[in-house]
Coordinates of C-alpha atoms in Angstrom, one line a residue:
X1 CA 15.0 -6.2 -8.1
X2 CA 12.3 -8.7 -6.4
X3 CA 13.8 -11.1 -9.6
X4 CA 17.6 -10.9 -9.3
X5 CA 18.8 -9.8 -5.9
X6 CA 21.5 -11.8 -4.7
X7 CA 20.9 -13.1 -8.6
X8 CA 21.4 -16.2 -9.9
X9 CA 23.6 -18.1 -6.9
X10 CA 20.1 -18.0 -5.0
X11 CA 17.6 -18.1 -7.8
X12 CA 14.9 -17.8 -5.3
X13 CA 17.3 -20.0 -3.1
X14 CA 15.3 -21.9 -1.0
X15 CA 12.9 -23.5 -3.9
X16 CA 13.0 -27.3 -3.6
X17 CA 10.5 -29.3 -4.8
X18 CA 12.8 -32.6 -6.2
X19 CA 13.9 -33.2 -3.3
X20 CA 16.6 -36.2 -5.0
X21 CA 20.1 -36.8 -3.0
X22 CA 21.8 -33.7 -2.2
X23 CA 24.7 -32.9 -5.1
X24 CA 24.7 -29.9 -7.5
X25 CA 22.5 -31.3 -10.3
X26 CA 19.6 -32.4 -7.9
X27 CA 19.6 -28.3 -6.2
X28 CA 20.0 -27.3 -10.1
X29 CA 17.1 -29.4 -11.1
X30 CA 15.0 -28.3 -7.4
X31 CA 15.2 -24.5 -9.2
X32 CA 13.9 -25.7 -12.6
X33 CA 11.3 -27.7 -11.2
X34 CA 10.2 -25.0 -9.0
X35 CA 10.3 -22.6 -12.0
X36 CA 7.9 -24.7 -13.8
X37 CA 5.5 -25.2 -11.4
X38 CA 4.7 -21.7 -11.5
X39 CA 4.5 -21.4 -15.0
X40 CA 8.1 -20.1 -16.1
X41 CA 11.5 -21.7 -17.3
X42 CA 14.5 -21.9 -16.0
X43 CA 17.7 -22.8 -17.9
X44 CA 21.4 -22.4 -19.0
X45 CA 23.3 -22.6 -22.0
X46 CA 25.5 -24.9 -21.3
X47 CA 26.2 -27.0 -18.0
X48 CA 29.4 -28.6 -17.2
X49 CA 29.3 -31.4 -14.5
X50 CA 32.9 -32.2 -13.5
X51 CA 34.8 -33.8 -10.0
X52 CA 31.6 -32.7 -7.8
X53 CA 31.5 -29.2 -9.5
X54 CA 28.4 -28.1 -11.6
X55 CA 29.1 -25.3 -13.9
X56 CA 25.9 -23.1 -15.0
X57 CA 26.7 -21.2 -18.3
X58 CA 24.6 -18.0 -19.1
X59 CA 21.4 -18.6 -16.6
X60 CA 18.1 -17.1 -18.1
X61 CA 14.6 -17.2 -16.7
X62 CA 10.8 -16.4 -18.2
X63 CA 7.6 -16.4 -17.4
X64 CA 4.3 -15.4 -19.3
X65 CA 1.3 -14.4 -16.8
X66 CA -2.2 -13.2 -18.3
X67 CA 0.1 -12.2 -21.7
X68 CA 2.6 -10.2 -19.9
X69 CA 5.9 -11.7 -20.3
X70 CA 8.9 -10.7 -18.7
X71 CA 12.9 -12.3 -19.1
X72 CA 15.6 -12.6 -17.2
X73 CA 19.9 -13.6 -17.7
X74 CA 21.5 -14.0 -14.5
X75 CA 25.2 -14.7 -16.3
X76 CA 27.2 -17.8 -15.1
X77 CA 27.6 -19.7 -11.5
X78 CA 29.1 -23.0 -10.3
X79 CA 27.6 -25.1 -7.5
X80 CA 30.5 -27.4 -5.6
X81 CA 29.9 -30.8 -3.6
X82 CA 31.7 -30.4 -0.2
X83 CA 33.4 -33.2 1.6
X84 CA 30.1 -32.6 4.3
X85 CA 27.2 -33.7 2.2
X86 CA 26.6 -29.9 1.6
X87 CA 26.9 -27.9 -1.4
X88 CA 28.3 -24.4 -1.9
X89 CA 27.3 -21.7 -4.6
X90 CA 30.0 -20.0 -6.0
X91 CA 29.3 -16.9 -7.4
X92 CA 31.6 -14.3 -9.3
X93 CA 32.9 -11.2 -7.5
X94 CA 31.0 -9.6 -10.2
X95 CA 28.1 -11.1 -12.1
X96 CA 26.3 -9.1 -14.7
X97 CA 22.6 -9.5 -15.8
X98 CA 19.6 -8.2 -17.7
X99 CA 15.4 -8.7 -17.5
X100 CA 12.9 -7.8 -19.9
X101 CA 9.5 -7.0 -19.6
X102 CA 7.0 -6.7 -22.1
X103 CA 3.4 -5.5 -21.3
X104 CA 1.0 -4.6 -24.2
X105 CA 3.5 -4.4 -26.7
X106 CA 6.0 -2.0 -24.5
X107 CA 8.9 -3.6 -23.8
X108 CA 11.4 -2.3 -21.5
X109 CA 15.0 -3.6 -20.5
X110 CA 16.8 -3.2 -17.1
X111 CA 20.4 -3.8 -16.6
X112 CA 21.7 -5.2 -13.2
X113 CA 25.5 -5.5 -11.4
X114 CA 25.7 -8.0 -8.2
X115 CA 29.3 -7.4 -6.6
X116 CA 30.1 -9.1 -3.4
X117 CA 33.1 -9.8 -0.5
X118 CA 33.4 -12.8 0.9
X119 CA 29.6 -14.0 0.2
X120 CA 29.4 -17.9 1.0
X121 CA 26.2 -19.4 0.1
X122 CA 26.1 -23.0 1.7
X123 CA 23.2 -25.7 0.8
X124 CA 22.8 -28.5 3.0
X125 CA 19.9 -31.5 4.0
X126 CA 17.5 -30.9 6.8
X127 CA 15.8 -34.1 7.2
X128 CA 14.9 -36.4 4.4
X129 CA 13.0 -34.1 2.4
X130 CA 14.2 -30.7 3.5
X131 CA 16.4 -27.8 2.4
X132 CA 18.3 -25.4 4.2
X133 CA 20.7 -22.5 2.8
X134 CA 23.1 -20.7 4.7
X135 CA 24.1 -16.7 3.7
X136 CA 26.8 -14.8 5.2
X137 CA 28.8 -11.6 3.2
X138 CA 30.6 -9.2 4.3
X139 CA 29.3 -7.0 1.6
X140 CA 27.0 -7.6 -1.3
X141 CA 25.8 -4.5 -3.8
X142 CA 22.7 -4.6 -6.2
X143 CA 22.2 -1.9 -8.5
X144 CA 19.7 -2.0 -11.6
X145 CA 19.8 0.9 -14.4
X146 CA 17.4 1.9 -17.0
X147 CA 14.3 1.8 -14.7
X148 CA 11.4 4.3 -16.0
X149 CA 7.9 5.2 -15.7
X150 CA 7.7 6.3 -19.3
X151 CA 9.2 7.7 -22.4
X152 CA 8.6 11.0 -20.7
X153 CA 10.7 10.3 -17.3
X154 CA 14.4 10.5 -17.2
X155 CA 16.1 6.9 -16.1
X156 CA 17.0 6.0 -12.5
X157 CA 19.5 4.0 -10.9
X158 CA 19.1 1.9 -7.6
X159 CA 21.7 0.7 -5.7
X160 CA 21.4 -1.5 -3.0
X161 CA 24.0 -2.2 -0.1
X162 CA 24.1 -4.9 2.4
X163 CA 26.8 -4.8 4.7
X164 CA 27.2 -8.0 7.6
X165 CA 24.7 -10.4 5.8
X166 CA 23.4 -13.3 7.8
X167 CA 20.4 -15.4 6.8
X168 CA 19.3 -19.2 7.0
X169 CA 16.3 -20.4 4.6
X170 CA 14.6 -23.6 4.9
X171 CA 12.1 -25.4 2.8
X172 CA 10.3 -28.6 3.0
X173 CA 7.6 -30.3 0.5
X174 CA 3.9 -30.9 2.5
X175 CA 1.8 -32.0 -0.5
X176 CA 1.0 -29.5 -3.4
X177 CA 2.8 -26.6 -0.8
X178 CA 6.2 -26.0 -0.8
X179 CA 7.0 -24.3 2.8
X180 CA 9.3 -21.8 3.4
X181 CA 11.3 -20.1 6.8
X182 CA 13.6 -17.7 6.8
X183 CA 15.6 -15.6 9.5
X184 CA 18.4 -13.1 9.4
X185 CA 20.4 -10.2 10.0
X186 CA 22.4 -7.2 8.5
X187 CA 23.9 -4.8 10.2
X188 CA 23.7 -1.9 7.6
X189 CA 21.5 -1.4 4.1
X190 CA 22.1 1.3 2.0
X191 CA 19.6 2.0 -0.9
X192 CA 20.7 4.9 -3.1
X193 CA 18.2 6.4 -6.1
X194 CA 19.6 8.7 -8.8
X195 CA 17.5 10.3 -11.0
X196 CA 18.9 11.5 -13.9
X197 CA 19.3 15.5 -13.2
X198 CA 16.3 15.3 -10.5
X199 CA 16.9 13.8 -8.0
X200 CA 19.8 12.1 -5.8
X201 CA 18.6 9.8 -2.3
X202 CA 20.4 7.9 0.0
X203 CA 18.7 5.9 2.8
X204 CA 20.7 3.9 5.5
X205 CA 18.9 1.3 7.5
X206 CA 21.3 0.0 10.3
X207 CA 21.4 -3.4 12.8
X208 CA 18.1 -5.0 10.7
X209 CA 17.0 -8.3 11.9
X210 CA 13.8 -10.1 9.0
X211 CA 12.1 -13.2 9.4
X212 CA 9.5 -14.6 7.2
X213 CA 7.4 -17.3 5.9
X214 CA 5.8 -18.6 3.1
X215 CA 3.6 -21.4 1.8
X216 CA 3.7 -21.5 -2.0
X217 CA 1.2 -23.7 -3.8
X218 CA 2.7 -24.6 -6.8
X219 CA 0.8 -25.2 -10.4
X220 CA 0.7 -22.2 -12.6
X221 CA -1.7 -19.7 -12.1
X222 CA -2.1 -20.7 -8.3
X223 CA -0.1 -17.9 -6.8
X224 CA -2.7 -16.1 -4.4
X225 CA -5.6 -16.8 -7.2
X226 CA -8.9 -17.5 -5.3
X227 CA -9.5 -20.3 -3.4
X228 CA -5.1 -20.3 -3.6
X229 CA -3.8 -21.5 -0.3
X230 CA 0.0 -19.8 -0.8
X231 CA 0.7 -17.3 1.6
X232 CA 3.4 -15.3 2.5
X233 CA 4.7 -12.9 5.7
X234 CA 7.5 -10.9 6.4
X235 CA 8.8 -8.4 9.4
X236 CA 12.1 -6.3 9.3
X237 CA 13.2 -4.6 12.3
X238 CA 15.5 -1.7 12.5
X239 CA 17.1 0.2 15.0
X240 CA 17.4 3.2 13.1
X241 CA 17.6 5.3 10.1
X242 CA 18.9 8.5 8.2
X243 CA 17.9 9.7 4.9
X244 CA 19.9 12.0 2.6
X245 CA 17.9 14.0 -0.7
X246 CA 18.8 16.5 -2.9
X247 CA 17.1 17.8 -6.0
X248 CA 15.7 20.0 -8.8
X249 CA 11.9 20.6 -9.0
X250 CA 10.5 23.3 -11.3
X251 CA 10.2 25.6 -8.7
X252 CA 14.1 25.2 -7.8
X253 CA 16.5 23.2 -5.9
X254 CA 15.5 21.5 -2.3
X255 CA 17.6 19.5 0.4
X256 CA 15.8 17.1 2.4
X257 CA 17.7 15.2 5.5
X258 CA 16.6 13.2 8.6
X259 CA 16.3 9.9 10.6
X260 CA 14.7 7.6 13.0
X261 CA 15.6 6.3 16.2
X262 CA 14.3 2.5 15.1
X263 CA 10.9 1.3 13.2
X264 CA 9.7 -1.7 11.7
X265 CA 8.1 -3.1 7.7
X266 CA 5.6 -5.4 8.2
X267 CA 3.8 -7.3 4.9
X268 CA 1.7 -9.9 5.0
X269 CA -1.0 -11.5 1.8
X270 CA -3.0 -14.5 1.2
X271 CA -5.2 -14.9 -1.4
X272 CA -8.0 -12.9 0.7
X273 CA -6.7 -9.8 1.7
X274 CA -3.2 -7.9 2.2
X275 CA -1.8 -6.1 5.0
X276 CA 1.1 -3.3 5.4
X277 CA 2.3 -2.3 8.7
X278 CA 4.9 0.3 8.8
X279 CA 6.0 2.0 12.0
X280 CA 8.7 4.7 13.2
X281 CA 9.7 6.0 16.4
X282 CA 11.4 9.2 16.9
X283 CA 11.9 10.7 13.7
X284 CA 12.8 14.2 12.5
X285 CA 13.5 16.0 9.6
X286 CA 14.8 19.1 8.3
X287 CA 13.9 20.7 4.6
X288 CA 15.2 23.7 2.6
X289 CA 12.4 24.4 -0.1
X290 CA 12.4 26.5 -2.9
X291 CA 10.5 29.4 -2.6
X292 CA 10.0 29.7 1.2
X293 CA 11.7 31.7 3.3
X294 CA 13.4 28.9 6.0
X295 CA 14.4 26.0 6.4
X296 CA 11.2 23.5 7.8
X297 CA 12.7 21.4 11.3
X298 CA 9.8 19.2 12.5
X299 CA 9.9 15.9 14.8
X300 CA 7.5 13.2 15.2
X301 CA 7.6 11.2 18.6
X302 CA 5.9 7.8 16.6
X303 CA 4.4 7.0 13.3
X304 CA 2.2 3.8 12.2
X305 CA 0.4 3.1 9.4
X306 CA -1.8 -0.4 9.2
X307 CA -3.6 -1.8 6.4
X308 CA -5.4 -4.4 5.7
X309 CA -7.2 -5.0 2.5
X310 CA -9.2 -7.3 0.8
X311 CA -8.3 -8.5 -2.6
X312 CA -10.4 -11.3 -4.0
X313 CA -14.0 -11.1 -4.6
X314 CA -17.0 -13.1 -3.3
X315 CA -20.5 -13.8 -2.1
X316 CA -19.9 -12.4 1.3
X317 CA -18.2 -9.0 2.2
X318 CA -14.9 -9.3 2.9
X319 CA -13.4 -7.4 6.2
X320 CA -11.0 -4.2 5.8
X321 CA -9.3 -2.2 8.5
X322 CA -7.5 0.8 8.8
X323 CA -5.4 2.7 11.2
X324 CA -2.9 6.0 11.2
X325 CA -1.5 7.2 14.2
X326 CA 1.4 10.4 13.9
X327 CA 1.8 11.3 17.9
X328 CA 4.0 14.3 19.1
X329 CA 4.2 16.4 15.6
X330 CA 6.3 19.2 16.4
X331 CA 7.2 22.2 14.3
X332 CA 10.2 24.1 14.9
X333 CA 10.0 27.5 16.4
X334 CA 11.5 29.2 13.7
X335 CA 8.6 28.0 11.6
X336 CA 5.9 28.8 14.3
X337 CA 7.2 32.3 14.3
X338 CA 6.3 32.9 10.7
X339 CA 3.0 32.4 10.8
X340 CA 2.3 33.5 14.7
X341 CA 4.9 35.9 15.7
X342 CA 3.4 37.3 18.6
X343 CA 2.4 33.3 20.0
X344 CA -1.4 33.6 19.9
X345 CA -1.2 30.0 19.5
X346 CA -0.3 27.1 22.2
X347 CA 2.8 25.2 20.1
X348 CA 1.4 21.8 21.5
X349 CA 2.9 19.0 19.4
X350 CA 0.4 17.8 17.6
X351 CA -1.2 14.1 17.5
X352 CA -3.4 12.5 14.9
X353 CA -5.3 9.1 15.2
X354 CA -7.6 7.7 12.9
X355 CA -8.6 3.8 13.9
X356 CA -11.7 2.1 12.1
X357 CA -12.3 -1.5 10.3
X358 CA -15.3 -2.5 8.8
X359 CA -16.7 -5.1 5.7
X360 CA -17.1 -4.6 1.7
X361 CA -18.0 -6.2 -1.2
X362 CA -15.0 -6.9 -3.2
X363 CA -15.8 -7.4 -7.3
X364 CA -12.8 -8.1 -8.5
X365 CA -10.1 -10.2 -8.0
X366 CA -6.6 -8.0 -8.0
X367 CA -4.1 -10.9 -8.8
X368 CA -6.1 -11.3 -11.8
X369 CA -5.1 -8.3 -14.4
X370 CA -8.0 -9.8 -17.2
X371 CA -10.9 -8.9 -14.4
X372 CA -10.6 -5.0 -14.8
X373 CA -11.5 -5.4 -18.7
X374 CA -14.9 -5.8 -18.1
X375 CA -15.5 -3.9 -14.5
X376 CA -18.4 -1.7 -14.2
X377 CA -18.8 0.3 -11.3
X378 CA -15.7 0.5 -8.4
X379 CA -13.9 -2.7 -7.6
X380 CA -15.1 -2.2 -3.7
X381 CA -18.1 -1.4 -2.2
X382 CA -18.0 -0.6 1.7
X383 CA -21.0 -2.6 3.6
X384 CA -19.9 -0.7 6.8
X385 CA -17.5 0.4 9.1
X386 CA -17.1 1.1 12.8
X387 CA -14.6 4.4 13.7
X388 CA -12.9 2.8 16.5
X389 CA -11.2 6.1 17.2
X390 CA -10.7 9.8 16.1
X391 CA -8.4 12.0 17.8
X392 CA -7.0 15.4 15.9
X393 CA -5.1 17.4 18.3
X394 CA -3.7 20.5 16.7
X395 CA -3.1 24.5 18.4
X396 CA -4.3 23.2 22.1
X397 CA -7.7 22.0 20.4
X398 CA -8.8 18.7 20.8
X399 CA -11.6 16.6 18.3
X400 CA -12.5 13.1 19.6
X401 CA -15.0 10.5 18.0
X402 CA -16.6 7.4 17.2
X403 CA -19.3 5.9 14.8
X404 CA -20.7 2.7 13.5
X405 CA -22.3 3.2 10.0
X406 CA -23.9 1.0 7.3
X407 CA -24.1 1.3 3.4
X408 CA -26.5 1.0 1.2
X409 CA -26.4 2.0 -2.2
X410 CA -28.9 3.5 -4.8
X411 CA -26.6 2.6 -7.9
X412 CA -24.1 5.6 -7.9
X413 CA -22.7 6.2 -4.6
X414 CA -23.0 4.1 -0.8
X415 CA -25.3 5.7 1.7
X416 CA -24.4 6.0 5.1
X417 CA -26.6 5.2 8.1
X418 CA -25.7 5.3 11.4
X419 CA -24.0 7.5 13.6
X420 CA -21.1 9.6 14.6
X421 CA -20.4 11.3 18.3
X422 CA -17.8 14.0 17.8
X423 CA -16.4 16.1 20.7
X424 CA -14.3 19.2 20.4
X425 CA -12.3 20.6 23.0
X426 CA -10.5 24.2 22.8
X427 CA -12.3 24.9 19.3
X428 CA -13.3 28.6 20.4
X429 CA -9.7 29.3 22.1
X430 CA -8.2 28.1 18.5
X431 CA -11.0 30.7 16.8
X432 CA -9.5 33.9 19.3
X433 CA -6.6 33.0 18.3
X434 CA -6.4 33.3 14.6
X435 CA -8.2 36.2 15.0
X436 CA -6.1 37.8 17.0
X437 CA -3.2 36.9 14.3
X438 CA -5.3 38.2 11.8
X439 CA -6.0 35.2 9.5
X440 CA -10.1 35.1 10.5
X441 CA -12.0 37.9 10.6
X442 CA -14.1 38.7 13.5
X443 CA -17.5 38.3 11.4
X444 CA -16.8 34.8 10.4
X445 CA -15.5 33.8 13.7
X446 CA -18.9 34.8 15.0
X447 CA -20.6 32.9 12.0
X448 CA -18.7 29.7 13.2
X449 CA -20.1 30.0 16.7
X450 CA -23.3 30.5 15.7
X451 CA -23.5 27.7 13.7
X452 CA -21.4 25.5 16.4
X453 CA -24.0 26.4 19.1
X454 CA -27.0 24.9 16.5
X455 CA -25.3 21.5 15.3
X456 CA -23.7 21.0 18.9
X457 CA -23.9 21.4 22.6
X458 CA -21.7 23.4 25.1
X459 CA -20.7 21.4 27.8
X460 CA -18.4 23.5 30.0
X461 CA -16.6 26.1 28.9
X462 CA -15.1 25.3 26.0
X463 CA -16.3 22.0 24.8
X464 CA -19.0 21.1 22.4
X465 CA -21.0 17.6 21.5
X466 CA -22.7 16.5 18.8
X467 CA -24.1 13.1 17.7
X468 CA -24.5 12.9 13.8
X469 CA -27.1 10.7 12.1
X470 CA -27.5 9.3 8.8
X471 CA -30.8 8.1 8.5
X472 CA -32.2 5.0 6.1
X473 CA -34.1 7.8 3.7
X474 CA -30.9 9.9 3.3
X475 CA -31.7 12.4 5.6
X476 CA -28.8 13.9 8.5
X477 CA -29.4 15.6 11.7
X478 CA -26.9 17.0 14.4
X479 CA -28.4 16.6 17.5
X480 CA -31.6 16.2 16.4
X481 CA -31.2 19.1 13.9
X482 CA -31.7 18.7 10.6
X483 CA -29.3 19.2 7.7
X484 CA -30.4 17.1 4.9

C-alpha cells in the first residue's frame, strides 16, 4: 500500500528536487529525479505533451535495495497547466495497477484498484524553490489483492476508504535534504481485510486530523543509514472508532465487535532510534468464542503503548524506553460470575502500568538487511534500565515498584545489579479469597504466607515490603535474605 495509495497522480506527491518553472513536464521530471536519488526509476511508456496537457502512458516504478528488488505500474495519468500558474493531476475514475517483489528468489505479485469521486489534486509554486499540493475527494478507495505470508496462507484483500479528504503537502530543497510538511483531514476511513474463508474485518476511523514531517536526504542508500540525517514524523488523531470481525479458527467460528471513544498513532524514526505511540480512550469490546460458554463484554477507560527503540549500532549505548499503561479494565459481570459466583472477589476494574527507559548496546544496524548475515550473539544488549513505575492492580490487590539496575555480561546472558522496591497491598485478602472459591488450597495458601513473611515485611495489616538486590557476584537477597 505504502507504494501506490492515492497511486500514480501523487507518486509520492510532494517530491521535488528540480525545482525548474512550474508546467507538467518540470513536476513529471521533479518525480523522476526524486526517484533516482534514492536509487529507483521512474518512467512511462509513452508521454504526450500537447496545449499545456502532459499525458503519462503506463507509469512503472523500481527499485533494487541490498538485492531485493521490487516493481511497480501505476497505469496512465495526465497532468494539465491551469490558467493560474498551477497544475492539476488528473487521474481516471478508475486506475488499475500492479507491484512486484522479489526477495531471494520468491517473487510475489499484488494487484491494486484506486477508484475515486470528485478527487482534485492541485500543484502550485510556494516561493522560488518550493512545492505545494493541494488534495480534496469526496471519496477515494484503495484495495490490493493477492497479499500472502506464504504458500501455506490463503490470500487477503484490503480495502481502504477515505471519505471527505483534505490535505496540503509542501516541499522545499535545503541542500542534499529535501523537506517535507504535510497537514490534513478526513472525516471517515474505512479499512476492510478479507481472508479467504478465515477471516472477514472492518475497522471505521471517523473525523481524523494527520500532520507530518519529513527530511529526506537524498543519494541512494542514505535513507536512515547511519550517520543519515532523513527523518520522518507523523501523528493521526481520531475521535473515534468501531471494529467489526468475524471468523473461522480450528476450534470454530468467533464474532468479535467494539469501539473507541477517540485515540491517537503516533510514529516517529531517524536514523538512531524509532518510536510508536498508540493511545485509546474509552474502549470496549464484546467476543463470542468458540468453546466457552458466554459471550466476553470488557471495557478499558485508556490504553497507551510507547516505544522507543534504538536501531543503529555504535561505540556508545544507545537509550531505549518503554511504557504500557491499560487503566480501568473491567470485565463484565456475566463473566465474573463464572469463575466467582458467590463474589469472593472485589470486581475492581483493573489497572496496569509498566514505565521504565534505560541504555543498550546496539550491534547491528536494522535498515541494513546484509548485517544479520554475520551476527553472533543478540543484536541488543541492555547496559541498564531504571523502572520508573510498576503498578498491577487486579481483585482489590495492589503491587507497586521501582528499580535502577545495571548489566554486565559473562558471554551468555546480561547480569543484573541493582535494586528493586516492590510493595503489595491486599495480597493476603486476594489469597482468602480464592480459597474460599476453591481454586487454592488452604495448604498452599499457608506456604505463600510463609514464604511472603521471609522475603518481605508486614507493614500494617495487609501490606508487605521488600527491596530486591542483585549483587556484582550474581548473588540476590530480599531484604537482606538470601536467594542466590
Amino acid at each position: 500500500m505504502s507504494k501506490e495509495i492515492i497511486a500514480a497522480a501523487v507518486l509520492l506527491s510532494s517530491a521535488s528536487t528540480a525545482w525548474a518553472d512550474l508546467s507538467a513536464p518540470a513536476i513529471w521530471a521533479d518525480w523522476q529525479q526524486y526517484y533516482s536519488s534514492l536509487g529507483g526509476t521512474l518512467s512511462a511508456e509513452a508521454e504526450d505533451y500537447a496545449d499545456g496537457t502532459l499525458t503519462l502512458t503506463d507509469i512503472s516504478a523500481s527499485f533494487e535495495i541490498a538485492g531485493q528488488t521490487s516493481a511497480a505500474q501505476y497505469g496512465s495519468i495526465a497532468l494539465e497547466e491551469q490558467a493560474d500558474g498551477s497544475v492539476r493531476i488528473l487521474l481516471p475514475e478508475r486506475l488499475e495497477g500492479s507491484s512486484t517483489t522479489t526477495v531471494d528468489g520468491e517473487t510475489i505479485t499484488q494487484d491494486f484498484v484506486v477508484t475515486q469521486q470528485d478527487l482534485n489534486i492541485i500543484v502550485r509554486e510556494d516561493g522560488p524553490e518550493g512545492r505545494v499540493y493541494d488534495m480534496a475527494g469526496a471519496q477515494v478507495v484503495y484495495e490490493v489483492s493477492g497479499l500472502s505470508s506464504g504458500a501455506d496462507t490463503p490470500p487477503a484483500t484490503v480495502t481502504v476508504t477515505m471519505e471527505g479528504l483534505s490535505a496540503e503537502t509542501s516541499s522545499r530543497p535545503e541542500g542534499v535534504l529535501t523537506v517535507f510538511d504535510q497537514d490534513g483531514t478526513l472525516e471517515t476511513m474505512t479499512l476492510g481485510v478479507v481472508v479467504q474463508d478465515q477471516i472477514d474485518l472492518t475497522y471505521i476511523l471517523s473525523d481524523m486530523t494527520a500532520d507530518g514531517s519529513a527530511t529526506i536526504e537524498t543519494g541512494e542508500g542514505n535513507f536512515l543509514q547511519p550517520g543519515s540525517q532523513s527523518a520522518v514524523s507523523s501523528t493521526l488523531t481520531h475521535s473515534g472508532g468501531t471494529l467489526e470481525m468475524t471468523g473461522v479458527s480450528p476450534q470454530g467460528p468467533f464474532q468479535i465487535n467494539g469501539g473507541s471513544d477517540g485515540g491517537r498513532i503516533a510514529v516517529s524514526m531517524d536514523a538512531e532510534q524509532l518510536t510508536y505511540d498508540l493511545a485509546s480512550e474509552q474502549s470496549r469490546m464484546n467476543m463470542t468464542l468458540p468453546a466457552f460458554p458466554a459471550p466476553v463484554a470488557l471495557t478499558l477507560g485508556s490504553a497507551e503503548t510507547n516505544l522507543t527503540f534504538p536501531i543503529s549500532s555504535g561505540p556508545e549505548p544507545k537509550p531505549y524506553a518503554l511504557r504500557l499503561a491499560y487503566e480501568e479494565l473491567a470485565l463484565d459481570d456475566t463473566i465474573w460470575s463464572i469463575f466467582d459466583p458467590t463474589g469472593q472477589l472485589p470486581r475492581d476494574p483493573a489497572t496496569l502500568v509498566i514505565d521504565l527507559d534505560g541504555t543498550a548496546d546496539v550491534a547491528v544496524d536494522f535498515f541494513d538487511p546484509q548485517a544479520f548475515e554475520n551476527l553472533q550473539g543478540p543484536p541488543l544488549m541492555p547496559q541498564s534500565m531504571a523502572i520508573n513505575t510498576l503498578n498491577l492492580a487486579l481483585a482489590g490487590a495492589a503491587l507497586t515498584g521501582s528499580g535502577d539496575l545495571s548489566f554486565t555480561s559473562n558471554g551468555l546472558a546480561p547480569q543484573p545489579v541493582g535494586t528493586i522496591e516492590l510493595a503489595l497491598d491486599g495480597g493476603f485478602a486476594l489469597l482468602d479469597g480464592l480459597v474460599a472459591m476453591g481454586v487454592l488450597p488452604q495448604q498452599q495458601a499457608g506456604f505463600f504466607r510463609g514464604m511472603a513473611g521471609t522475603v518481605a515485611q508486614q507493614v500494617g495489616e495487609d501490606r508487605l515490603e521488600t527491596v530486591i538486590e542483585f549483587t556484582p557476584e550474581g548473588g540476590i537477597t530480599a531484604n537482606g535474605m538470601p536467594l542466590r
